[in-house]
Amino acid sequence: MKHLKRVKVFSEDLQSGMFVAELDRDWSESSFLLQGFVIEGPEDVEEVKKQCEFVYVDFRSDEEFKHYKLKTTRSTSYKQSLEGQSFDAGYNLRAKLKPALSRRRKSSRLMKGVLDKIMLGEDFDIQGVKDSVKDNVKQVLENEEAMLMMTMLKSANEDIAEHALNVSILAIGFAQALGLSQTQLEDVGMSALLHDIGQMRVDQKVIRKQGKLNQNERMEVVKHTQFGFDLLSAKRDLTPSCIDVALSHHERLSGQGYPRGLKGDQISKIVRLVSIIDVFDSLTSHQSYRKGLSVMEAYKVLMAGKGTHFDENMVLKFIEWRSIYPPGSIVEMESGEVGIVVKTNQQHKLKPRVLLVLDEYKQPRRERMVDLAKFDLDPESKPYKIIKAFENSAFGIDLQDYAEKGLKIHT
């Protein structure tokens, strides 16, 4: 497991998702079977506390380490210092967006090539896809915020490759937040990237139809899960998860999904995870017959389906992780000005950093970065406050254009 910091952590301060790399004693003196493991939950913490006073934890990024220190430090002044660092120090959005945009382009080109080959009945290189997913996992671990912002770049009518890539990146990020190992992240990312691969065997006139599908067309689209299963089952070196997700990502907890009508525990955890993100990305993307929903509107759909369609615990964790205003969100301020969220404040999620791009009359303005957590003031000398989040491309704002120029701030 790649890490940036190996830190001594007292057992009582362990948190879910942490990777325990060393103990305060030899592994042979403990009951742990694995020499290095992820803390999955409170039970694991209690077990470590029984056997060790402290352990050594691998932190995969400076940001992950700062989050740990924020939760455990008892010094008010040090905590305030860390809060400032985690939100400001060394934050260069342009430097973060450039590699993320490059990685997205490479992955998109590869995925489009794979899908074209499948549509023509040709074989495709599975190793190339695996290598791309590994690179995406690496970028998410090192540059999560920018990579996740890339999933907010929506075209006028999202295609299969774009949707697959978005679902894969979001799934990797969410799985990381759940504490999965790097190998597991690669499995999740691969499964998510290939989940809709069977759509290339469906009549493309139906897939590309402008408008809602009739009953016969819907039955044709349903076949894509079996097609995906058949395509991936013929490939070597794929995990069972990849094949399971392709077949089962439209199953629902109540048994009303397809193709097998699975219920509850018959649906694996990785399928539940990908299913939530598949629906979320579809809802927030533009379709030929409707505009994409805002993030908040998509959350409402997920919440309405928790416990019946989707895993309730995962839905709640997904929303908590993604936050109300994820980077790339288009938001309107109380002053009437409009901006793009560029960074989430982990301690105050309703107070992100926003790049203002339109004035109160919804006309282009000189760009200004405001930090809602620091109570930056609007033209009426009131602290800036978000009143509403909008769907992608609202007010004619092209996130792709801003990402291309690195959200450069004019000063």
Short mmCIF file of C-alpha atoms in Angstrom, two decimals:
data_model
loop_
_atom_site.label_atom_id
_atom_site.label_comp_id
_atom_site.label_asym_id
_atom_site.label_seq_id
_atom_site.Cartn_x
_atom_site.Cartn_y
_atom_site.Cartn_z
CA MET A 1 0.00 0.00 0.00
CA LYS A 2 1.42 3.37 -1.02
CA HIS A 3 1.55 5.91 1.79
CA LEU A 4 2.95 9.36 2.46
CA LYS A 5 3.11 9.18 6.26
CA ARG A 6 3.52 6.37 8.81
CA VAL A 7 2.38 7.71 12.17
CA LYS A 8 2.16 6.37 15.71
CA VAL A 9 -1.52 6.36 16.74
CA PHE A 10 -2.83 5.41 20.17
CA SER A 11 -5.35 2.58 19.89
CA GLU A 12 -8.13 4.68 21.43
CA ASP A 13 -7.75 7.19 18.59
CA LEU A 14 -8.15 4.67 15.75
CA GLN A 15 -10.88 5.40 13.21
CA SER A 16 -12.64 3.40 10.50
CA GLY A 17 -10.72 3.38 7.25
CA MET A 18 -7.26 3.63 8.82
CA PHE A 19 -4.61 1.17 7.61
CA VAL A 20 -2.68 -0.42 10.49
CA ALA A 21 0.83 -1.11 9.17
CA GLU A 22 2.68 -2.03 12.40
CA LEU A 23 1.86 -2.92 16.00
CA ASP A 24 3.61 -1.94 19.23
CA ARG A 25 4.84 -5.55 19.35
CA ASP A 26 5.75 -8.32 16.95
CA TRP A 27 2.84 -9.58 14.82
CA SER A 28 3.45 -13.09 16.16
CA GLU A 29 2.50 -11.85 19.63
CA SER A 30 -0.97 -10.81 18.44
CA SER A 31 -4.03 -12.68 17.20
CA PHE A 32 -4.19 -10.74 13.91
CA LEU A 33 -3.91 -12.98 10.88
CA LEU A 34 -2.85 -10.24 8.45
CA GLN A 35 0.32 -8.20 8.87
CA GLY A 36 -1.35 -4.95 7.89
CA PHE A 37 -5.11 -4.43 7.79
CA VAL A 38 -7.84 -1.81 7.44
CA ILE A 39 -9.93 -0.79 10.46
CA GLU A 40 -13.42 -1.71 9.24
CA GLY A 41 -15.42 -0.49 12.23
CA PRO A 42 -15.75 -0.15 16.04
CA GLU A 43 -15.26 -3.90 16.55
CA ASP A 44 -11.80 -3.72 14.98
CA VAL A 45 -10.89 -0.72 17.14
CA GLU A 46 -11.91 -2.60 20.29
CA GLU A 47 -9.89 -5.65 19.27
CA VAL A 48 -6.77 -3.56 18.73
CA LYS A 49 -7.29 -1.78 22.06
CA LYS A 50 -7.36 -5.16 23.83
CA GLN A 51 -3.95 -6.09 22.46
CA CYS A 52 -2.02 -2.88 21.78
CA GLU A 53 -1.45 0.46 23.47
CA PHE A 54 -0.56 2.02 20.12
CA VAL A 55 -0.01 1.07 16.46
CA TYR A 56 1.51 2.66 13.37
CA VAL A 57 -0.93 3.86 10.72
CA ASP A 58 -0.22 4.57 7.06
CA PHE A 59 -1.87 7.79 5.86
CA ARG A 60 -2.25 7.97 2.08
CA SER A 61 -2.29 11.76 1.84
CA ASP A 62 -1.54 14.89 3.85
CA GLU A 63 -5.26 15.70 3.83
CA GLU A 64 -6.14 12.32 5.38
CA PHE A 65 -3.51 12.91 8.09
CA LYS A 66 -4.85 16.41 8.82
CA HIS A 67 -8.39 15.06 9.21
CA TYR A 68 -7.07 12.61 11.82
CA LYS A 69 -5.21 15.36 13.69
CA LEU A 70 -8.28 17.61 13.64
CA LYS A 71 -10.33 14.91 15.34
CA THR A 72 -7.75 13.98 17.96
CA THR A 73 -5.80 17.12 18.91
CA ARG A 74 -6.68 18.66 22.27
CA SER A 75 -5.01 21.97 21.51
CA THR A 76 -7.48 24.64 20.38
CA SER A 77 -4.78 26.78 18.78
CA TYR A 78 -3.28 23.79 16.93
CA LYS A 79 -6.73 22.77 15.73
CA GLN A 80 -7.37 26.28 14.38
CA SER A 81 -3.99 26.17 12.66
CA LEU A 82 -4.81 22.82 11.04
CA GLU A 83 -8.21 24.06 9.90
CA GLY A 84 -6.52 26.90 8.12
CA GLN A 85 -3.92 24.61 6.57
CA SER A 86 -6.40 22.01 5.39
CA PHE A 87 -8.38 24.67 3.59
CA ASP A 88 -5.71 27.07 2.42
CA ALA A 89 -2.08 26.09 2.63
CA GLY A 90 -0.52 25.19 -0.67
CA TYR A 91 -3.92 24.96 -2.37
CA ASN A 92 -3.31 25.48 -6.06
CA LEU A 93 -6.45 24.55 -7.95
CA ARG A 94 -4.89 25.01 -11.35
CA ALA A 95 -2.07 22.59 -10.47
CA LYS A 96 -4.62 20.04 -9.23
CA LEU A 97 -7.00 20.32 -12.20
CA LYS A 98 -4.36 19.88 -14.90
CA PRO A 99 -3.38 16.26 -14.10
CA ALA A 100 -7.01 15.35 -13.33
CA LEU A 101 -8.19 16.68 -16.69
CA SER A 102 -5.36 14.87 -18.48
CA ARG A 103 -6.20 11.59 -16.74
CA ARG A 104 -9.88 11.97 -17.61
CA ARG A 105 -9.11 12.53 -21.28
CA LYS A 106 -6.87 9.47 -21.47
CA SER A 107 -9.46 7.28 -19.72
CA SER A 108 -12.25 8.62 -21.90
CA ARG A 109 -10.34 7.91 -25.12
CA LEU A 110 -9.55 4.38 -23.98
CA MET A 111 -13.13 3.65 -22.94
CA LYS A 112 -14.59 5.00 -26.19
CA GLY A 113 -12.18 2.75 -28.09
CA VAL A 114 -13.23 -0.28 -26.05
CA LEU A 115 -16.93 0.41 -26.61
CA ASP A 116 -16.43 0.95 -30.35
CA LYS A 117 -14.72 -2.44 -30.63
CA ILE A 118 -17.54 -4.17 -28.79
CA MET A 119 -20.15 -2.55 -31.01
CA LEU A 120 -18.22 -3.86 -34.06
CA GLY A 121 -18.03 -7.34 -32.54
CA GLU A 122 -14.27 -7.13 -31.99
CA ASP A 123 -12.21 -8.17 -28.99
CA PHE A 124 -10.73 -5.54 -26.65
CA ASP A 125 -7.63 -5.33 -24.46
CA ILE A 126 -8.68 -5.92 -20.86
CA GLN A 127 -5.16 -5.20 -19.56
CA GLY A 128 -5.31 -1.68 -20.98
CA VAL A 129 -8.53 -1.08 -19.06
CA LYS A 130 -6.96 -2.44 -15.85
CA ASP A 131 -3.95 -0.17 -16.24
CA SER A 132 -6.21 2.84 -16.76
CA VAL A 133 -8.19 2.03 -13.61
CA LYS A 134 -4.97 1.70 -11.60
CA ASP A 135 -3.90 5.15 -12.80
CA ASN A 136 -7.31 6.55 -11.89
CA VAL A 137 -7.08 5.06 -8.38
CA LYS A 138 -3.66 6.62 -7.97
CA GLN A 139 -4.99 10.03 -9.04
CA VAL A 140 -7.99 9.79 -6.70
CA LEU A 141 -5.71 8.93 -3.78
CA GLU A 142 -3.37 11.82 -4.56
CA ASN A 143 -5.78 14.38 -6.03
CA GLU A 144 -9.31 13.41 -4.98
CA GLU A 145 -11.06 16.77 -5.08
CA ALA A 146 -9.97 17.60 -8.64
CA MET A 147 -10.75 14.08 -9.91
CA LEU A 148 -14.23 14.25 -8.41
CA MET A 149 -14.76 17.67 -9.95
CA MET A 150 -14.16 16.04 -13.33
CA THR A 151 -17.34 14.00 -12.82
CA MET A 152 -19.31 17.26 -12.81
CA LEU A 153 -18.26 18.05 -16.39
CA LYS A 154 -21.42 17.00 -18.20
CA SER A 155 -21.98 17.05 -21.96
CA ALA A 156 -25.30 18.00 -23.55
CA ASN A 157 -26.23 14.31 -23.78
CA GLU A 158 -24.03 12.02 -21.72
CA ASP A 159 -22.76 8.97 -23.63
CA ILE A 160 -22.00 5.51 -22.26
CA ALA A 161 -18.25 6.09 -22.01
CA GLU A 162 -18.65 9.35 -20.09
CA HIS A 163 -21.18 7.81 -17.73
CA ALA A 164 -19.01 4.73 -17.13
CA LEU A 165 -15.99 6.88 -16.32
CA ASN A 166 -17.94 9.12 -13.95
CA VAL A 167 -19.41 6.14 -12.10
CA SER A 168 -15.95 4.57 -11.83
CA ILE A 169 -14.27 7.70 -10.41
CA LEU A 170 -17.09 8.32 -7.93
CA ALA A 171 -17.08 4.67 -6.89
CA ILE A 172 -13.33 4.76 -6.25
CA GLY A 173 -13.68 7.92 -4.15
CA PHE A 174 -16.62 6.58 -2.16
CA ALA A 175 -14.96 3.20 -1.60
CA GLN A 176 -11.87 4.99 -0.29
CA ALA A 177 -14.07 6.89 2.17
CA LEU A 178 -15.50 3.54 3.33
CA GLY A 179 -11.99 2.36 4.14
CA LEU A 180 -11.36 -0.15 1.34
CA SER A 181 -7.77 -1.08 0.49
CA GLN A 182 -6.05 0.04 -2.72
CA THR A 183 -6.54 -3.42 -4.28
CA GLN A 184 -10.24 -3.23 -3.44
CA LEU A 185 -10.43 0.28 -4.90
CA GLU A 186 -9.08 -1.07 -8.18
CA ASP A 187 -11.69 -3.83 -8.15
CA VAL A 188 -14.48 -1.33 -7.46
CA GLY A 189 -13.19 1.03 -10.13
CA MET A 190 -12.96 -1.74 -12.72
CA SER A 191 -16.41 -3.09 -11.90
CA ALA A 192 -17.95 0.37 -12.15
CA LEU A 193 -16.17 1.23 -15.39
CA LEU A 194 -17.49 -1.91 -17.11
CA HIS A 195 -20.95 -1.97 -15.54
CA ASP A 196 -22.83 -0.79 -18.66
CA ILE A 197 -20.62 -2.47 -21.24
CA GLY A 198 -23.53 -4.63 -22.41
CA GLN A 199 -25.31 -1.57 -23.78
CA MET A 200 -23.07 -1.75 -26.82
CA ARG A 201 -24.85 -4.97 -27.83
CA VAL A 202 -28.27 -3.33 -27.62
CA ASP A 203 -29.81 -1.71 -30.71
CA GLN A 204 -28.06 1.68 -30.75
CA LYS A 205 -31.13 3.36 -32.22
CA VAL A 206 -32.90 2.56 -28.95
CA ILE A 207 -29.95 3.70 -26.84
CA ARG A 208 -29.74 7.01 -28.70
CA LYS A 209 -33.47 7.63 -29.01
CA GLN A 210 -34.48 11.25 -28.43
CA GLY A 211 -37.20 10.93 -25.84
CA LYS A 212 -38.63 8.35 -23.46
CA LEU A 213 -38.68 4.68 -24.42
CA ASN A 214 -41.83 2.65 -25.03
CA GLN A 215 -42.41 -0.75 -23.41
CA ASN A 216 -40.74 -2.77 -26.17
CA GLU A 217 -37.73 -0.47 -26.19
CA ARG A 218 -37.38 -0.71 -22.42
CA MET A 219 -37.39 -4.50 -22.70
CA GLU A 220 -34.61 -4.22 -25.27
CA VAL A 221 -32.50 -2.07 -22.92
CA VAL A 222 -33.04 -4.54 -20.05
CA LYS A 223 -31.03 -7.08 -22.07
CA HIS A 224 -27.83 -5.08 -21.57
CA THR A 225 -27.20 -6.67 -18.17
CA GLN A 226 -27.14 -10.18 -19.66
CA PHE A 227 -25.07 -8.97 -22.61
CA GLY A 228 -22.57 -7.45 -20.18
CA PHE A 229 -22.42 -10.68 -18.20
CA ASP A 230 -21.76 -12.68 -21.36
CA LEU A 231 -19.03 -10.31 -22.58
CA LEU A 232 -17.14 -10.22 -19.29
CA SER A 233 -17.58 -13.91 -18.47
CA ALA A 234 -15.58 -14.65 -21.63
CA LYS A 235 -12.64 -12.60 -20.35
CA ARG A 236 -9.84 -14.00 -18.25
CA ASP A 237 -8.36 -12.27 -15.21
CA LEU A 238 -11.53 -10.42 -14.22
CA THR A 239 -12.74 -10.62 -10.64
CA PRO A 240 -16.19 -12.08 -9.90
CA SER A 241 -17.19 -8.57 -8.78
CA CYS A 242 -16.80 -7.17 -12.31
CA ILE A 243 -19.09 -9.81 -13.76
CA ASP A 244 -21.57 -9.54 -10.87
CA VAL A 245 -21.87 -5.75 -11.19
CA ALA A 246 -22.45 -5.94 -14.96
CA LEU A 247 -25.28 -8.42 -14.42
CA SER A 248 -26.80 -7.07 -11.21
CA HIS A 249 -26.47 -3.27 -11.06
CA HIS A 250 -30.20 -2.84 -11.76
CA GLU A 251 -31.28 -5.21 -8.98
CA ARG A 252 -33.13 -3.53 -6.10
CA LEU A 253 -33.40 -4.53 -2.43
CA SER A 254 -37.19 -4.98 -2.67
CA GLY A 255 -36.79 -7.56 -5.45
CA GLN A 256 -38.31 -5.28 -8.09
CA GLY A 257 -35.10 -4.90 -10.10
CA TYR A 258 -33.78 -6.91 -13.03
CA PRO A 259 -32.73 -9.27 -14.52
CA ARG A 260 -33.16 -11.83 -11.69
CA GLY A 261 -35.31 -9.99 -9.15
CA LEU A 262 -32.74 -10.44 -6.37
CA LYS A 263 -33.65 -9.30 -2.85
CA GLY A 264 -31.77 -7.99 0.19
CA ASP A 265 -28.68 -10.01 1.05
CA GLN A 266 -28.70 -11.65 -2.39
CA ILE A 267 -27.26 -8.36 -3.66
CA SER A 268 -23.54 -7.94 -2.93
CA LYS A 269 -22.07 -4.86 -1.26
CA ILE A 270 -20.15 -3.81 -4.35
CA VAL A 271 -23.31 -4.05 -6.48
CA ARG A 272 -25.16 -1.91 -3.91
CA LEU A 273 -22.38 0.69 -4.02
CA VAL A 274 -22.20 0.89 -7.82
CA SER A 275 -26.02 0.93 -8.13
CA ILE A 276 -26.30 4.06 -6.00
CA ILE A 277 -23.61 5.89 -7.95
CA ASP A 278 -24.98 4.69 -11.30
CA VAL A 279 -28.37 6.26 -10.50
CA PHE A 280 -26.79 9.41 -9.02
CA ASP A 281 -24.70 10.11 -12.11
CA SER A 282 -27.62 9.38 -14.45
CA LEU A 283 -29.88 11.75 -12.53
CA THR A 284 -27.34 14.60 -12.54
CA SER A 285 -26.54 14.16 -16.26
CA HIS A 286 -28.41 15.71 -19.17
CA GLN A 287 -30.56 13.33 -21.21
CA SER A 288 -32.23 13.89 -24.56
CA TYR A 289 -35.62 14.22 -22.86
CA ARG A 290 -34.67 16.18 -19.70
CA LYS A 291 -32.07 18.37 -18.04
CA GLY A 292 -29.83 16.87 -15.43
CA LEU A 293 -30.96 17.34 -11.82
CA SER A 294 -29.00 19.30 -9.25
CA VAL A 295 -27.01 17.30 -6.72
CA MET A 296 -29.57 18.08 -4.03
CA GLU A 297 -32.47 16.92 -6.22
CA ALA A 298 -30.60 13.69 -6.96
CA TYR A 299 -30.04 13.14 -3.23
CA LYS A 300 -33.80 13.41 -2.69
CA VAL A 301 -34.38 10.62 -5.21
CA LEU A 302 -31.83 8.40 -3.49
CA MET A 303 -33.34 9.15 -0.08
CA ALA A 304 -36.81 8.27 -1.38
CA GLY A 305 -35.47 4.88 -2.47
CA LYS A 306 -33.35 4.03 0.58
CA GLY A 307 -34.26 0.75 2.17
CA THR A 308 -36.41 -0.36 -0.79
CA HIS A 309 -34.30 0.30 -3.88
CA PHE A 310 -30.95 1.16 -2.32
CA ASP A 311 -28.93 0.21 0.75
CA GLU A 312 -30.03 2.76 3.37
CA ASN A 313 -26.70 2.93 5.20
CA MET A 314 -24.77 3.38 1.97
CA VAL A 315 -27.07 6.14 0.73
CA LEU A 316 -26.57 8.10 3.94
CA LYS A 317 -22.81 7.57 3.85
CA PHE A 318 -22.66 8.52 0.17
CA ILE A 319 -24.47 11.82 0.77
CA GLU A 320 -22.31 12.56 3.80
CA TRP A 321 -19.16 11.85 1.78
CA ARG A 322 -20.17 13.71 -1.39
CA SER A 323 -21.49 16.64 0.67
CA ILE A 324 -24.27 19.10 -0.11
CA TYR A 325 -22.10 21.29 -2.33
CA PRO A 326 -19.41 19.12 -3.96
CA PRO A 327 -16.71 20.84 -6.04
CA GLY A 328 -18.11 21.76 -9.44
CA SER A 329 -21.56 22.64 -8.08
CA ILE A 330 -23.16 25.78 -9.48
CA VAL A 331 -24.64 27.83 -6.64
CA GLU A 332 -26.56 31.09 -6.21
CA MET A 333 -25.71 33.35 -3.31
CA GLU A 334 -28.14 35.37 -1.21
CA SER A 335 -26.76 38.45 -2.99
CA GLY A 336 -27.95 37.05 -6.33
CA GLU A 337 -24.42 36.37 -7.53
CA VAL A 338 -23.61 32.95 -8.99
CA GLY A 339 -20.48 30.89 -8.53
CA ILE A 340 -18.79 27.51 -8.82
CA VAL A 341 -17.86 25.54 -5.70
CA VAL A 342 -14.15 24.81 -5.95
CA LYS A 343 -13.37 23.31 -2.54
CA THR A 344 -15.36 21.72 0.25
CA ASN A 345 -14.63 22.65 3.83
CA GLN A 346 -14.51 19.33 5.69
CA GLN A 347 -15.32 20.96 9.03
CA HIS A 348 -18.09 23.24 7.71
CA LYS A 349 -19.66 21.53 4.70
CA LEU A 350 -22.30 24.21 4.19
CA LYS A 351 -19.54 26.80 3.86
CA PRO A 352 -17.35 25.86 0.89
CA ARG A 353 -14.98 28.01 -1.12
CA VAL A 354 -16.75 29.47 -4.17
CA LEU A 355 -15.49 31.17 -7.33
CA LEU A 356 -18.00 33.92 -8.21
CA VAL A 357 -18.46 34.19 -11.99
CA LEU A 358 -21.79 36.02 -12.46
CA ASP A 359 -23.05 39.19 -10.80
CA GLU A 360 -26.47 39.71 -9.23
CA TYR A 361 -27.94 40.32 -12.70
CA LYS A 362 -26.53 36.97 -13.89
CA GLN A 363 -24.00 38.70 -16.13
CA PRO A 364 -20.28 37.77 -16.31
CA ARG A 365 -18.29 39.53 -13.62
CA ARG A 366 -14.65 39.79 -12.65
CA GLU A 367 -14.02 36.47 -10.95
CA ARG A 368 -13.63 36.51 -7.20
CA MET A 369 -12.88 33.70 -4.76
CA VAL A 370 -14.87 33.80 -1.54
CA ASP A 371 -14.52 31.61 1.52
CA LEU A 372 -17.88 31.19 3.26
CA ALA A 373 -16.20 29.75 6.35
CA LYS A 374 -14.29 33.00 6.80
CA PHE A 375 -17.41 35.14 6.45
CA ASP A 376 -16.27 37.00 3.33
CA LEU A 377 -18.71 39.85 2.68
CA ASP A 378 -21.00 40.43 -0.29
CA PRO A 379 -21.65 43.86 -1.93
CA GLU A 380 -24.11 44.70 0.87
CA SER A 381 -21.52 43.91 3.54
CA LYS A 382 -23.32 40.72 4.58
CA PRO A 383 -21.53 37.36 4.90
CA TYR A 384 -21.90 35.35 1.71
CA LYS A 385 -24.52 32.61 1.97
CA ILE A 386 -25.63 29.97 -0.54
CA ILE A 387 -29.38 29.87 -1.08
CA LYS A 388 -29.65 27.28 -3.87
CA ALA A 389 -27.63 24.80 -5.91
CA PHE A 390 -28.43 24.29 -9.59
CA GLU A 391 -28.00 21.62 -12.24
CA ASN A 392 -24.88 21.47 -14.37
CA SER A 393 -24.70 24.22 -17.05
CA ALA A 394 -27.25 26.41 -15.26
CA PHE A 395 -27.06 30.10 -16.23
CA GLY A 396 -25.05 29.07 -19.29
CA ILE A 397 -21.97 28.30 -17.17
CA ASP A 398 -19.65 25.84 -18.93
CA LEU A 399 -17.66 23.95 -16.29
CA GLN A 400 -15.52 22.40 -19.02
CA ASP A 401 -14.35 25.86 -20.05
CA TYR A 402 -13.43 26.77 -16.49
CA ALA A 403 -11.66 23.46 -15.96
CA GLU A 404 -9.66 23.97 -19.18
CA LYS A 405 -8.29 27.27 -17.95
CA GLY A 406 -7.76 25.95 -14.43
CA LEU A 407 -10.40 28.16 -12.80
CA LYS A 408 -7.84 30.93 -12.95
CA ILE A 409 -8.68 33.71 -10.54
CA HIS A 410 -8.21 37.27 -11.69
CA THR A 411 -6.79 39.51 -8.97
#
